GROMACS .gro file of N, CA, C and O in nm:
model
  496
    1UNK      N    1   3.714  13.083   1.574
    1UNK     CA    2   3.837  13.142   1.624
    1UNK      C    3   3.806  13.262   1.715
    1UNK      O    4   3.868  13.278   1.820
    2UNK      N    5   3.712  13.346   1.670
    2UNK     CA    6   3.675  13.464   1.746
    2UNK      C    7   3.617  13.426   1.882
    2UNK      O    8   3.646  13.488   1.983
    3UNK      N    9   3.535  13.321   1.883
    3UNK     CA   10   3.474  13.273   2.007
    3UNK      C   11   3.580  13.217   2.101
    3UNK      O   12   3.574  13.239   2.223
    4UNK      N   13   3.677  13.146   2.046
    4UNK     CA   14   3.786  13.090   2.125
    4UNK      C   15   3.868  13.202   2.190
    4UNK      O   16   3.901  13.194   2.309
    5UNK      N   17   3.898  13.306   2.113
    5UNK     CA   18   3.974  13.419   2.164
    5UNK      C   19   3.897  13.490   2.275
    5UNK      O   20   3.954  13.527   2.378
    6UNK      N   21   3.766  13.508   2.255
    6UNK     CA   22   3.682  13.572   2.357
    6UNK      C   23   3.681  13.489   2.485
    6UNK      O   24   3.692  13.543   2.596
    7UNK      N   25   3.668  13.357   2.473
    7UNK     CA   26   3.669  13.269   2.589
    7UNK      C   27   3.801  13.276   2.663
    7UNK      O   28   3.805  13.279   2.786
    8UNK      N   29   3.912  13.277   2.587
    8UNK     CA   30   4.044  13.288   2.648
    8UNK      C   31   4.059  13.419   2.723
    8UNK      O   32   4.105  13.422   2.837
    9UNK      N   33   4.017  13.528   2.660
    9UNK     CA   34   4.028  13.661   2.721
    9UNK      C   35   3.943  13.669   2.849
    9UNK      O   36   3.988  13.720   2.951
   10UNK      N   37   3.821  13.617   2.843
   10UNK     CA   38   3.735  13.620   2.961
   10UNK      C   39   3.790  13.531   3.073
   10UNK      O   40   3.783  13.568   3.191
   11UNK      N   41   3.844  13.415   3.038
   11UNK     CA   42   3.904  13.326   3.137
   11UNK      C   43   4.024  13.389   3.203
   11UNK      O   44   4.041  13.383   3.325
   12UNK      N   45   4.110  13.450   3.122
   12UNK     CA   46   4.228  13.518   3.175
   12UNK      C   47   4.187  13.635   3.265
   12UNK      O   48   4.244  13.655   3.372
   13UNK      N   49   4.085  13.708   3.223
   13UNK     CA   50   4.034  13.820   3.303
   13UNK      C   51   3.982  13.772   3.437
   13UNK      O   52   4.004  13.834   3.541
   14UNK      N   53   3.913  13.657   3.438
   14UNK     CA   54   3.860  13.601   3.563
   14UNK      C   55   3.974  13.560   3.656
   14UNK      O   56   3.966  13.581   3.778
   15UNK      N   57   4.081  13.505   3.600
   15UNK     CA   58   4.198  13.467   3.681
   15UNK      C   59   4.262  13.591   3.742
   15UNK      O   60   4.296  13.594   3.860
   16UNK      N   61   4.277  13.696   3.661
   16UNK     CA   62   4.336  13.821   3.711
   16UNK      C   63   4.248  13.881   3.821
   16UNK      O   64   4.298  13.927   3.924
   17UNK      N   65   4.116  13.878   3.801
   17UNK     CA   66   4.023  13.931   3.902
   17UNK      C   67   4.034  13.850   4.032
   17UNK      O   68   4.033  13.908   4.141
   18UNK      N   69   4.046  13.718   4.021
   18UNK     CA   70   4.060  13.633   4.139
   18UNK      C   71   4.189  13.664   4.214
   18UNK      O   72   4.189  13.680   4.336
   19UNK      N   73   4.298  13.676   4.141
   19UNK     CA   74   4.426  13.707   4.203
   19UNK      C   75   4.419  13.843   4.273
   19UNK      O   76   4.465  13.860   4.386
   20UNK      N   77   4.357  13.941   4.205
   20UNK     CA   78   4.342  14.074   4.263
   20UNK      C   79   4.261  14.069   4.393
   20UNK      O   80   4.292  14.137   4.489
   21UNK      N   81   4.158  13.986   4.393
   21UNK     CA   82   4.072  13.973   4.511
   21UNK      C   83   4.147  13.905   4.625
   21UNK      O   84   4.128  13.940   4.742
   22UNK      N   85   4.235  13.810   4.592
   22UNK     CA   86   4.311  13.737   4.694
   22UNK      C   87   4.422  13.820   4.756
   22UNK      O   88   4.460  13.798   4.871
   23UNK      N   89   4.477  13.914   4.679
   23UNK     CA   90   4.586  13.998   4.730
   23UNK      C   91   4.523  14.111   4.811
   23UNK      O   92   4.449  14.193   4.757
   24UNK      N   93   4.551  14.117   4.939
   24UNK     CA   94   4.486  14.219   5.023
   24UNK      C   95   4.537  14.359   4.992
   24UNK      O   96   4.649  14.378   4.943
   25UNK      N   97   4.452  14.456   5.019
   25UNK     CA   98   4.490  14.596   5.008
   25UNK      C   99   4.482  14.656   5.148
   25UNK      O  100   4.401  14.615   5.230
   26UNK      N  101   4.566  14.752   5.173
   26UNK     CA  102   4.562  14.821   5.303
   26UNK      C  103   4.461  14.934   5.291
   26UNK      O  104   4.487  15.035   5.227
   27UNK      N  105   4.344  14.913   5.353
   27UNK     CA  106   4.234  15.009   5.342
   27UNK      C  107   4.261  15.135   5.426
   27UNK      O  108   4.319  15.126   5.534
   28UNK      N  109   4.215  15.245   5.373
   28UNK     CA  110   4.220  15.371   5.447
   28UNK      C  111   4.125  15.360   5.566
   28UNK      O  112   4.012  15.313   5.551
   29UNK      N  113   4.172  15.399   5.681
   29UNK     CA  114   4.090  15.397   5.802
   29UNK      C  115   4.043  15.540   5.830
   29UNK      O  116   4.122  15.633   5.832
   30UNK      N  117   3.912  15.552   5.853
   30UNK     CA  118   3.854  15.682   5.886
   30UNK      C  119   3.767  15.666   6.010
   30UNK      O  120   3.715  15.558   6.035
   31UNK      N  121   3.747  15.776   6.080
   31UNK     CA  122   3.652  15.775   6.189
   31UNK      C  123   3.511  15.757   6.134
   31UNK      O  124   3.487  15.778   6.014
   32UNK      N  125   3.418  15.718   6.219
   32UNK     CA  126   3.282  15.689   6.174
   32UNK      C  127   3.216  15.808   6.105
   32UNK      O  128   3.156  15.794   5.999
   33UNK      N  129   3.230  15.927   6.162
   33UNK     CA  130   3.166  16.045   6.102
   33UNK      C  131   3.232  16.081   5.969
   33UNK      O  132   3.163  16.118   5.874
   34UNK      N  133   3.363  16.068   5.960
   34UNK     CA  134   3.434  16.098   5.834
   34UNK      C  135   3.395  15.995   5.727
   34UNK      O  136   3.376  16.031   5.611
   35UNK      N  137   3.383  15.868   5.767
   35UNK     CA  138   3.344  15.764   5.671
   35UNK      C  139   3.202  15.790   5.620
   35UNK      O  140   3.175  15.773   5.501
   36UNK      N  141   3.113  15.833   5.707
   36UNK     CA  142   2.976  15.865   5.664
   36UNK      C  143   2.976  15.981   5.567
   36UNK      O  144   2.901  15.981   5.469
   37UNK      N  145   3.062  16.078   5.590
   37UNK     CA  146   3.074  16.194   5.500
   37UNK      C  147   3.123  16.147   5.362
   37UNK      O  148   3.070  16.188   5.259
   38UNK      N  149   3.223  16.061   5.362
   38UNK     CA  150   3.277  16.007   5.235
   38UNK      C  151   3.170  15.923   5.165
   38UNK      O  152   3.152  15.934   5.043
   39UNK      N  153   3.098  15.841   5.240
   39UNK     CA  154   2.991  15.759   5.180
   39UNK      C  155   2.885  15.848   5.116
   39UNK      O  156   2.832  15.816   5.009
   40UNK      N  157   2.855  15.958   5.179
   40UNK     CA  158   2.757  16.052   5.124
   40UNK      C  159   2.809  16.114   4.995
   40UNK      O  160   2.735  16.130   4.898
   41UNK      N  161   2.938  16.147   4.991
   41UNK     CA  162   2.999  16.207   4.873
   41UNK      C  163   3.006  16.109   4.756
   41UNK      O  164   3.000  16.149   4.640
   42UNK      N  165   3.019  15.979   4.786
   42UNK     CA  166   3.030  15.879   4.680
   42UNK      C  167   2.895  15.819   4.640
   42UNK      O  168   2.889  15.737   4.549
   43UNK      N  169   2.788  15.863   4.703
   43UNK     CA  170   2.655  15.808   4.674
   43UNK      C  171   2.613  15.833   4.530
   43UNK      O  172   2.535  15.755   4.474
   44UNK      N  173   2.666  15.936   4.467
   44UNK     CA  174   2.630  15.969   4.329
   44UNK      C  175   2.742  15.939   4.230
   44UNK      O  176   2.751  16.003   4.125
   45UNK      N  177   2.825  15.842   4.265
   45UNK     CA  178   2.934  15.802   4.176
   45UNK      C  179   2.914  15.654   4.141
   45UNK      O  180   2.887  15.572   4.228
   46UNK      N  181   2.929  15.622   4.012
   46UNK     CA  182   2.916  15.485   3.965
   46UNK      C  183   3.035  15.451   3.876
   46UNK      O  184   3.084  15.536   3.803
   47UNK      N  185   3.078  15.326   3.883
   47UNK     CA  186   3.187  15.278   3.798
   47UNK      C  187   3.130  15.180   3.696
   47UNK      O  188   3.080  15.074   3.732
   48UNK      N  189   3.135  15.217   3.569
   48UNK     CA  190   3.094  15.129   3.460
   48UNK      C  191   3.217  15.046   3.424
   48UNK      O  192   3.325  15.102   3.401
   49UNK      N  193   3.201  14.914   3.421
   49UNK     CA  194   3.318  14.827   3.410
   49UNK      C  195   3.284  14.693   3.348
   49UNK      O  196   3.168  14.658   3.337
   50UNK      N  197   3.390  14.622   3.308
   50UNK     CA  198   3.383  14.482   3.268
   50UNK      C  199   3.453  14.406   3.380
   50UNK      O  200   3.557  14.449   3.429
   51UNK      N  201   3.400  14.292   3.418
   51UNK     CA  202   3.454  14.218   3.531
   51UNK      C  203   3.603  14.185   3.517
   51UNK      O  204   3.681  14.207   3.608
   52UNK      N  205   3.644  14.131   3.403
   52UNK     CA  206   3.780  14.083   3.387
   52UNK      C  207   3.877  14.182   3.324
   52UNK      O  208   3.992  14.149   3.299
   53UNK      N  209   3.834  14.303   3.300
   53UNK     CA  210   3.921  14.404   3.237
   53UNK      C  211   4.030  14.447   3.336
   53UNK      O  212   4.000  14.490   3.448
   54UNK      N  213   4.157  14.435   3.297
   54UNK     CA  214   4.267  14.472   3.388
   54UNK      C  215   4.261  14.617   3.436
   54UNK      O  216   4.293  14.646   3.551
   55UNK      N  217   4.219  14.708   3.349
   55UNK     CA  218   4.209  14.848   3.388
   55UNK      C  219   4.096  14.869   3.489
   55UNK      O  220   4.107  14.949   3.581
   56UNK      N  221   3.987  14.794   3.472
   56UNK     CA  222   3.875  14.800   3.567
   56UNK      C  223   3.916  14.742   3.701
   56UNK      O  224   3.879  14.796   3.807
   57UNK      N  225   3.992  14.635   3.697
   57UNK     CA  226   4.042  14.573   3.821
   57UNK      C  227   4.130  14.673   3.896
   57UNK      O  228   4.118  14.689   4.018
   58UNK      N  229   4.213  14.744   3.822
   58UNK     CA  230   4.299  14.845   3.882
   58UNK      C  231   4.215  14.954   3.949
   58UNK      O  232   4.243  14.994   4.063
   59UNK      N  233   4.111  15.001   3.882
   59UNK     CA  234   4.023  15.104   3.940
   59UNK      C  235   3.949  15.050   4.062
   59UNK      O  236   3.937  15.119   4.164
   60UNK      N  237   3.901  14.925   4.053
   60UNK     CA  238   3.829  14.866   4.167
   60UNK      C  239   3.921  14.849   4.288
   60UNK      O  240   3.878  14.864   4.403
   61UNK      N  241   4.048  14.816   4.265
   61UNK     CA  242   4.144  14.802   4.376
   61UNK      C  243   4.164  14.935   4.447
   61UNK      O  244   4.173  14.941   4.569
   62UNK      N  245   4.169  15.044   4.371
   62UNK     CA  246   4.183  15.176   4.432
   62UNK      C  247   4.057  15.209   4.513
   62UNK      O  248   4.067  15.259   4.625
   63UNK      N  249   3.941  15.178   4.459
   63UNK     CA  250   3.816  15.200   4.531
   63UNK      C  251   3.815  15.120   4.661
   63UNK      O  252   3.777  15.172   4.766
   64UNK      N  253   3.860  14.996   4.653
   64UNK     CA  254   3.865  14.912   4.774
   64UNK      C  255   3.966  14.965   4.875
   64UNK      O  256   3.939  14.972   4.994
   65UNK      N  257   4.083  15.007   4.825
   65UNK     CA  258   4.187  15.058   4.915
   65UNK      C  259   4.142  15.188   4.984
   65UNK      O  260   4.169  15.208   5.102
   66UNK      N  261   4.072  15.273   4.910
   66UNK     CA  262   4.026  15.400   4.966
   66UNK      C  263   3.899  15.383   5.049
   66UNK      O  264   3.847  15.480   5.103
   67UNK      N  265   3.849  15.259   5.057
   67UNK     CA  266   3.732  15.228   5.138
   67UNK      C  267   3.610  15.311   5.095
   67UNK      O  268   3.545  15.375   5.176
   68UNK      N  269   3.583  15.307   4.964
   68UNK     CA  270   3.474  15.385   4.906
   68UNK      C  271   3.357  15.295   4.871
   68UNK      O  272   3.376  15.183   4.823
   69UNK      N  273   3.238  15.345   4.892
   69UNK     CA  274   3.117  15.273   4.853
   69UNK      C  275   3.070  15.329   4.719
   69UNK      O  276   2.986  15.420   4.716
   70UNK      N  277   3.128  15.277   4.612
   70UNK     CA  278   3.092  15.318   4.476
   70UNK      C  279   3.027  15.199   4.408
   70UNK      O  280   3.083  15.090   4.405
   71UNK      N  281   2.910  15.222   4.354
   71UNK     CA  282   2.834  15.118   4.286
   71UNK      C  283   2.903  15.086   4.153
   71UNK      O  284   2.944  15.176   4.081
   72UNK      N  285   2.915  14.956   4.122
   72UNK     CA  286   2.970  14.916   3.993
   72UNK      C  287   2.856  14.876   3.900
   72UNK      O  288   2.757  14.818   3.944
   73UNK      N  289   2.872  14.910   3.773
   73UNK     CA  290   2.773  14.880   3.672
   73UNK      C  291   2.838  14.791   3.566
   73UNK      O  292   2.942  14.825   3.512
   74UNK      N  293   2.774  14.678   3.536
   74UNK     CA  294   2.826  14.584   3.438
   74UNK      C  295   2.791  14.631   3.297
   74UNK      O  296   2.677  14.625   3.256
   75UNK      N  297   2.891  14.681   3.226
   75UNK     CA  298   2.871  14.730   3.090
   75UNK      C  299   2.917  14.628   2.986
   75UNK      O  300   2.924  14.658   2.868
   76UNK      N  301   2.947  14.506   3.029
   76UNK     CA  302   3.000  14.405   2.938
   76UNK      C  303   2.891  14.343   2.850
   76UNK      O  304   2.916  14.312   2.735
   77UNK      N  305   2.772  14.327   2.905
   77UNK     CA  306   2.662  14.265   2.831
   77UNK      C  307   2.621  14.355   2.714
   77UNK      O  308   2.576  14.467   2.733
   78UNK      N  309   2.635  14.304   2.592
   78UNK     CA  310   2.606  14.384   2.472
   78UNK      C  311   2.462  14.433   2.466
   78UNK      O  312   2.434  14.534   2.404
   79UNK      N  313   2.370  14.361   2.528
   79UNK     CA  314   2.229  14.399   2.526
   79UNK      C  315   2.187  14.472   2.654
   79UNK      O  316   2.070  14.505   2.671
   80UNK      N  317   2.281  14.496   2.743
   80UNK     CA  318   2.249  14.552   2.873
   80UNK      C  319   2.223  14.702   2.872
   80UNK      O  320   2.273  14.777   2.787
   81UNK      N  321   2.144  14.744   2.969
   81UNK     CA  322   2.106  14.886   2.981
   81UNK      C  323   2.226  14.974   3.015
   81UNK      O  324   2.235  15.088   2.966
   82UNK      N  325   2.318  14.924   3.097
   82UNK     CA  326   2.432  15.007   3.137
   82UNK      C  327   2.527  15.030   3.020
   82UNK      O  328   2.582  15.139   3.005
   83UNK      N  329   2.546  14.930   2.938
   83UNK     CA  330   2.630  14.947   2.819
   83UNK      C  331   2.565  15.049   2.724
   83UNK      O  332   2.633  15.136   2.670
   84UNK      N  333   2.434  15.039   2.707
   84UNK     CA  334   2.362  15.132   2.619
   84UNK      C  335   2.371  15.275   2.673
   84UNK      O  336   2.391  15.370   2.597
   85UNK      N  337   2.359  15.289   2.805
   85UNK     CA  338   2.369  15.421   2.866
   85UNK      C  339   2.508  15.480   2.847
   85UNK      O  340   2.523  15.598   2.813
   86UNK      N  341   2.610  15.398   2.866
   86UNK     CA  342   2.749  15.441   2.848
   86UNK      C  343   2.773  15.484   2.704
   86UNK      O  344   2.831  15.590   2.679
   87UNK      N  345   2.728  15.405   2.610
   87UNK     CA  346   2.745  15.436   2.468
   87UNK      C  347   2.672  15.563   2.430
   87UNK      O  348   2.726  15.648   2.358
   88UNK      N  349   2.552  15.580   2.479
   88UNK     CA  350   2.472  15.699   2.448
   88UNK      C  351   2.538  15.825   2.505
   88UNK      O  352   2.544  15.929   2.439
   89UNK      N  353   2.588  15.817   2.627
   89UNK     CA  354   2.645  15.934   2.694
   89UNK      C  355   2.783  15.973   2.644
   89UNK      O  356   2.816  16.091   2.636
   90UNK      N  357   2.866  15.873   2.611
   90UNK     CA  358   3.005  15.901   2.575
   90UNK      C  359   3.039  15.873   2.430
   90UNK      O  360   3.145  15.912   2.382
   91UNK      N  361   2.953  15.798   2.363
   91UNK     CA  362   2.983  15.759   2.226
   91UNK      C  363   3.078  15.641   2.218
   91UNK      O  364   3.121  15.602   2.110
   92UNK      N  365   3.112  15.584   2.333
   92UNK     CA  366   3.208  15.472   2.340
   92UNK      C  367   3.159  15.369   2.441
   92UNK      O  368   3.077  15.399   2.526
   93UNK      N  369   3.214  15.250   2.432
   93UNK     CA  370   3.191  15.150   2.536
   93UNK      C  371   3.322  15.124   2.610
   93UNK      O  372   3.347  15.014   2.657
   94UNK      N  373   3.402  15.226   2.622
   94UNK     CA  374   3.532  15.218   2.689
   94UNK      C  375   3.511  15.210   2.840
   94UNK      O  376   3.435  15.287   2.897
   95UNK      N  377   3.580  15.117   2.901
   95UNK     CA  378   3.575  15.102   3.046
   95UNK      C  379   3.718  15.095   3.099
   95UNK      O  380   3.809  15.061   3.025
   96UNK      N  381   3.739  15.127   3.225
   96UNK     CA  382   3.642  15.174   3.321
   96UNK      C  383   3.598  15.316   3.288
   96UNK      O  384   3.670  15.393   3.224
   97UNK      N  385   3.479  15.349   3.334
   97UNK     CA  386   3.424  15.482   3.318
   97UNK      C  387   3.356  15.520   3.448
   97UNK      O  388   3.272  15.446   3.498
   98UNK      N  389   3.394  15.633   3.501
   98UNK     CA  390   3.335  15.682   3.624
   98UNK      C  391   3.228  15.785   3.590
   98UNK      O  392   3.254  15.880   3.517
   99UNK      N  393   3.109  15.762   3.639
   99UNK     CA  394   2.996  15.855   3.620
   99UNK      C  395   2.976  15.930   3.751
   99UNK      O  396   2.948  15.869   3.854
  100UNK      N  397   2.992  16.061   3.745
  100UNK     CA  398   2.978  16.145   3.863
  100UNK      C  399   2.858  16.236   3.841
  100UNK      O  400   2.858  16.319   3.750
  101UNK      N  401   2.755  16.218   3.923
  101UNK     CA  402   2.634  16.298   3.912
  101UNK      C  403   2.632  16.401   4.023
  101UNK      O  404   2.643  16.366   4.141
  102UNK      N  405   2.620  16.526   3.984
  102UNK     CA  406   2.616  16.637   4.080
  102UNK      C  407   2.497  16.724   4.044
  102UNK      O  408   2.507  16.812   3.960
  103UNK      N  409   2.382  16.693   4.105
  103UNK     CA  410   2.259  16.765   4.072
  103UNK      C  411   2.217  16.731   3.930
  103UNK      O  412   2.199  16.615   3.895
  104UNK      N  413   2.207  16.834   3.846
  104UNK     CA  414   2.168  16.816   3.706
  104UNK      C  415   2.288  16.786   3.616
  104UNK      O  416   2.271  16.751   3.500
  105UNK      N  417   2.408  16.802   3.670
  105UNK     CA  418   2.529  16.782   3.590
  105UNK      C  419   2.582  16.640   3.606
  105UNK      O  420   2.587  16.588   3.717
  106UNK      N  421   2.621  16.581   3.492
  106UNK     CA  422   2.679  16.447   3.492
  106UNK      C  423   2.813  16.455   3.420
  106UNK      O  424   2.822  16.507   3.309
  107UNK      N  425   2.916  16.404   3.486
  107UNK     CA  426   3.050  16.400   3.426
  107UNK      C  427   3.087  16.253   3.406
  107UNK      O  428   3.068  16.170   3.495
  108UNK      N  429   3.140  16.223   3.288
  108UNK     CA  430   3.185  16.087   3.255
  108UNK      C  431   3.336  16.091   3.241
  108UNK      O  432   3.390  16.165   3.160
  109UNK      N  433   3.406  16.011   3.321
  109UNK     CA  434   3.551  16.005   3.319
  109UNK      C  435   3.593  15.870   3.259
  109UNK      O  436   3.562  15.766   3.314
  110UNK      N  437   3.665  15.874   3.145
  110UNK     CA  438   3.693  15.752   3.070
  110UNK      C  439   3.834  15.695   3.086
  110UNK      O  440   3.857  15.582   3.048
  111UNK      N  441   3.926  15.769   3.137
  111UNK     CA  442   4.064  15.720   3.145
  111UNK      C  443   4.096  15.668   3.285
  111UNK      O  444   4.070  15.736   3.384
  112UNK      N  445   4.154  15.550   3.292
  112UNK     CA  446   4.187  15.488   3.421
  112UNK      C  447   4.273  15.579   3.507
  112UNK      O  448   4.245  15.597   3.626
  113UNK      N  449   4.376  15.638   3.450
  113UNK     CA  450   4.465  15.725   3.527
  113UNK      C  451   4.391  15.848   3.578
  113UNK      O  452   4.415  15.893   3.691
  114UNK      N  453   4.299  15.900   3.499
  114UNK     CA  454   4.220  16.016   3.541
  114UNK      C  455   4.124  15.976   3.654
  114UNK      O  456   4.106  16.051   3.750
  115UNK      N  457   4.064  15.859   3.643
  115UNK     CA  458   3.973  15.809   3.747
  115UNK      C  459   4.049  15.792   3.879
  115UNK      O  460   4.004  15.839   3.984
  116UNK      N  461   4.164  15.727   3.873
  116UNK     CA  462   4.244  15.704   3.994
  116UNK      C  463   4.290  15.836   4.055
  116UNK      O  464   4.282  15.855   4.176
  117UNK      N  465   4.335  15.930   3.971
  117UNK     CA  466   4.378  16.061   4.021
  117UNK      C  467   4.262  16.133   4.089
  117UNK      O  468   4.280  16.194   4.196
  118UNK      N  469   4.143  16.127   4.030
  118UNK     CA  470   4.025  16.192   4.089
  118UNK      C  471   3.993  16.130   4.225
  118UNK      O  472   3.969  16.202   4.323
  119UNK      N  473   3.992  15.997   4.233
  119UNK     CA  474   3.960  15.930   4.359
  119UNK      C  475   4.064  15.959   4.465
  119UNK      O  476   4.030  15.986   4.581
  120UNK      N  477   4.192  15.955   4.428
  120UNK     CA  478   4.301  15.984   4.523
  120UNK      C  479   4.290  16.127   4.575
  120UNK      O  480   4.305  16.152   4.694
  121UNK      N  481   4.267  16.220   4.484
  121UNK     CA  482   4.261  16.362   4.521
  121UNK      C  483   4.144  16.391   4.614
  121UNK      O  484   4.158  16.464   4.713
  122UNK      N  485   4.029  16.333   4.587
  122UNK     CA  486   3.907  16.364   4.661
  122UNK      C  487   3.885  16.278   4.784
  122UNK      O  488   3.815  16.321   4.877
  123UNK      N  489   3.943  16.156   4.785
  123UNK     CA  490   3.914  16.064   4.895
  123UNK      C  491   4.038  15.999   4.957
  123UNK      O  492   4.025  15.918   5.047
  124UNK      N  493   4.155  16.030   4.905
  124UNK     CA  494   4.278  15.965   4.951
  124UNK      C  495   4.336  16.027   5.074
  124UNK      O  496   4.299  16.126   5.126
   0.00000   0.00000   0.00000
């Protein structure tokens, strides 16, 4: 039963991700120099996520709309290094999670609304 539920959830997540990918977003347009500046600012930002998670899809859509180059990390694999890193740093495997590295300081943002507000404020 547990395996059936997991398969259903993953299948539904894949359908939602496909629909999200098919629905276009109106990307923010920036000049070349401004886009390079934004790319430089986002070079140390990573999104830890599960592919079919609706909250992760919502965060990825904002990233796509804001035209940001943020690396995504697959934290779904139970044996994966990114999941282990997320668990070690935050004590949770909650996704989406935004990892912001600024020199020696690392900030982990765990709430979807907080992640979206941060991205909108800094890059919107």
